CSV table of C-alpha atoms in Angstrom, one decimal:
chain,number,residue,atom,x,y,z
G,1,ILE,CA,-14.5,2.5,70.3
G,2,SER,CA,-16.6,-0.9,71.6
G,3,ALA,CA,-20.0,0.5,71.6
G,4,ASP,CA,-21.4,4.2,70.9
G,5,SER,CA,-23.9,3.6,74.0
G,6,LEU,CA,-23.7,2.0,77.2
G,7,LYS,CA,-25.6,1.3,80.4
G,8,SER,CA,-24.3,3.0,84.0
G,9,PHE,CA,-22.0,1.0,85.8
G,10,SER,CA,-22.8,-2.0,83.9
G,11,ASP,CA,-20.8,-1.6,80.7
G,12,SER,CA,-17.8,-1.0,79.6
G,13,LEU,CA,-16.4,1.1,77.4
G,14,VAL,CA,-13.0,-0.1,75.2
G,15,ILE,CA,-10.9,2.5,73.1
G,16,LYS,CA,-8.8,1.1,70.9
G,17,ILE,CA,-6.1,3.4,70.0
G,18,SER,CA,-3.1,2.7,66.6
G,19,TYR,CA,0.4,4.1,67.9
G,20,GLU,CA,3.6,4.2,66.1
G,21,ASP,CA,6.4,5.8,67.4
G,22,GLY,CA,10.3,6.2,66.2
G,23,ASP,CA,11.7,6.4,69.7
G,24,GLY,CA,10.3,3.1,71.1
G,25,ASP,CA,10.0,4.8,74.2
G,26,LEU,CA,6.2,4.5,75.4
G,27,GLY,CA,5.4,3.0,78.4
G,28,ASP,CA,7.5,2.3,81.6
G,29,PHE,CA,8.5,0.0,83.9
G,30,SER,CA,7.2,2.2,87.3
G,31,ALA,CA,3.5,1.6,88.3
G,32,ASP,CA,4.0,5.4,89.1
G,33,SER,CA,4.6,6.7,85.6
G,34,LEU,CA,0.8,7.3,84.7
G,35,SER,CA,1.4,7.9,81.2
G,36,ILE,CA,-1.7,7.6,79.6
G,37,TRP,CA,-4.6,10.3,80.0
G,38,VAL,CA,-8.1,9.7,79.5
G,39,LYS,CA,-10.2,12.6,79.7
G,40,ASP,CA,-14.2,12.1,80.0
G,41,SER,CA,-15.7,15.4,78.5
G,42,ARG,CA,-17.8,15.8,81.3
G,43,LEU,CA,-15.2,16.1,83.6
G,44,ILE,CA,-12.1,18.7,84.5
G,45,ALA,CA,-9.2,16.2,85.1
G,46,SER,CA,-8.0,13.6,83.2
G,47,ASP,CA,-8.2,9.9,84.4
G,48,ARG,CA,-4.1,8.5,84.0
G,49,TYR,CA,-3.2,5.1,83.8
G,50,HIS,CA,0.0,3.2,83.9
G,51,LEU,CA,1.5,2.1,80.4
G,52,LYS,CA,4.1,-1.0,80.4
G,53,PRO,CA,7.1,-0.1,78.1
G,54,LEU,CA,5.9,-0.9,74.9
G,55,ALA,CA,9.3,-1.6,73.3
G,56,PRO,CA,12.3,-3.4,75.0
G,57,THR,CA,14.0,-0.5,76.8
G,58,SER,CA,17.9,-2.5,76.3
G,59,ALA,CA,16.7,-2.2,72.4
G,60,GLY,CA,17.6,1.9,72.3
G,61,LYS,CA,15.7,4.0,69.5
G,62,ILE,CA,13.4,1.6,67.6
G,63,PHE,CA,10.1,2.3,65.1
G,64,ILE,CA,7.8,0.4,66.8
G,65,LYS,CA,3.7,0.2,66.3
G,66,GLY,CA,0.6,-1.3,66.9
G,67,GLU,CA,-2.7,-1.0,68.7
G,68,LEU,CA,-3.7,-0.1,72.4
G,69,ASN,CA,-7.1,-1.5,74.3
G,70,ILE,CA,-8.1,1.2,76.6
G,71,LYS,CA,-10.6,-0.3,78.9
G,72,LEU,CA,-12.7,2.0,80.8
G,73,GLN,CA,-15.4,0.1,83.7
G,74,ASN,CA,-18.1,1.9,85.4
G,75,LEU,CA,-19.2,4.6,83.4
G,76,PHE,CA,-21.8,6.9,85.0
G,77,THR,CA,-24.2,9.3,84.5
G,78,ILE,CA,-23.4,12.4,86.6
G,79,GLY,CA,-26.5,14.9,86.4
G,80,MET,CA,-30.3,13.3,87.3
G,81,GLY,CA,-31.3,12.5,83.7
G,82,MET,CA,-32.1,9.3,82.3
G,83,SER,CA,-28.6,9.8,80.0
G,84,GLU,CA,-26.1,11.9,78.9
G,85,GLN,CA,-23.7,11.9,76.2
G,86,THR,CA,-20.1,12.6,76.4
G,87,TYR,CA,-16.8,11.9,74.4
G,88,PHE,CA,-13.0,10.9,75.4
G,89,GLU,CA,-9.9,12.8,74.8
G,90,VAL,CA,-7.1,10.8,75.0
G,91,LYS,CA,-3.7,11.2,74.5
G,92,ILE,CA,0.6,9.8,75.6
G,93,LYS,CA,3.1,10.8,76.8
G,94,ASP,CA,6.2,8.6,76.3
G,95,ARG,CA,9.5,8.4,78.9
G,96,ASN,CA,11.2,11.7,77.0
G,97,GLN,CA,8.0,13.3,78.4
G,98,ASN,CA,6.6,14.2,74.6
G,99,TRP,CA,3.2,14.2,74.2
G,100,SER,CA,0.9,12.4,71.4
G,101,ASN,CA,-1.2,14.2,69.6
G,102,THR,CA,-4.7,13.8,71.5
G,103,VAL,CA,-7.7,11.3,69.9
G,104,ILE,CA,-11.2,12.5,70.5
G,105,THR,CA,-13.7,9.7,70.4
G,106,PRO,CA,-17.0,9.9,69.3
G,107,THR,CA,-19.7,10.5,71.3
G,108,ILE,CA,-21.1,7.8,73.7
G,109,LEU,CA,-24.7,7.5,75.2
G,110,ILE,CA,-24.8,6.6,79.2
G,111,MET,CA,-28.1,5.6,80.2
G,112,LYS,CA,-29.2,5.0,84.0
């Protein structure tokens, strides 16, 4: 993660994830395909994001590896306190509907 504390509504958080995929089928051309799920531990539902293909779809099955940067903007405190702690759970779905392992970030402090 890019920081372990941030200011509500003004600082961004970048989660860097390393990946390896033996089939090369991460990402999709359809913007309606939301294959990155990021869940704030304080909330019930995950935010979902589109991921463009990370390998040419014409290449067939191909091993790929690299890093993804997921930028979260406008994080905020939910309660009435001056700060809150949270962490994020991140997982990715490939075009064959297979889920990655879930990555859990360290705890982050969000301050008003």
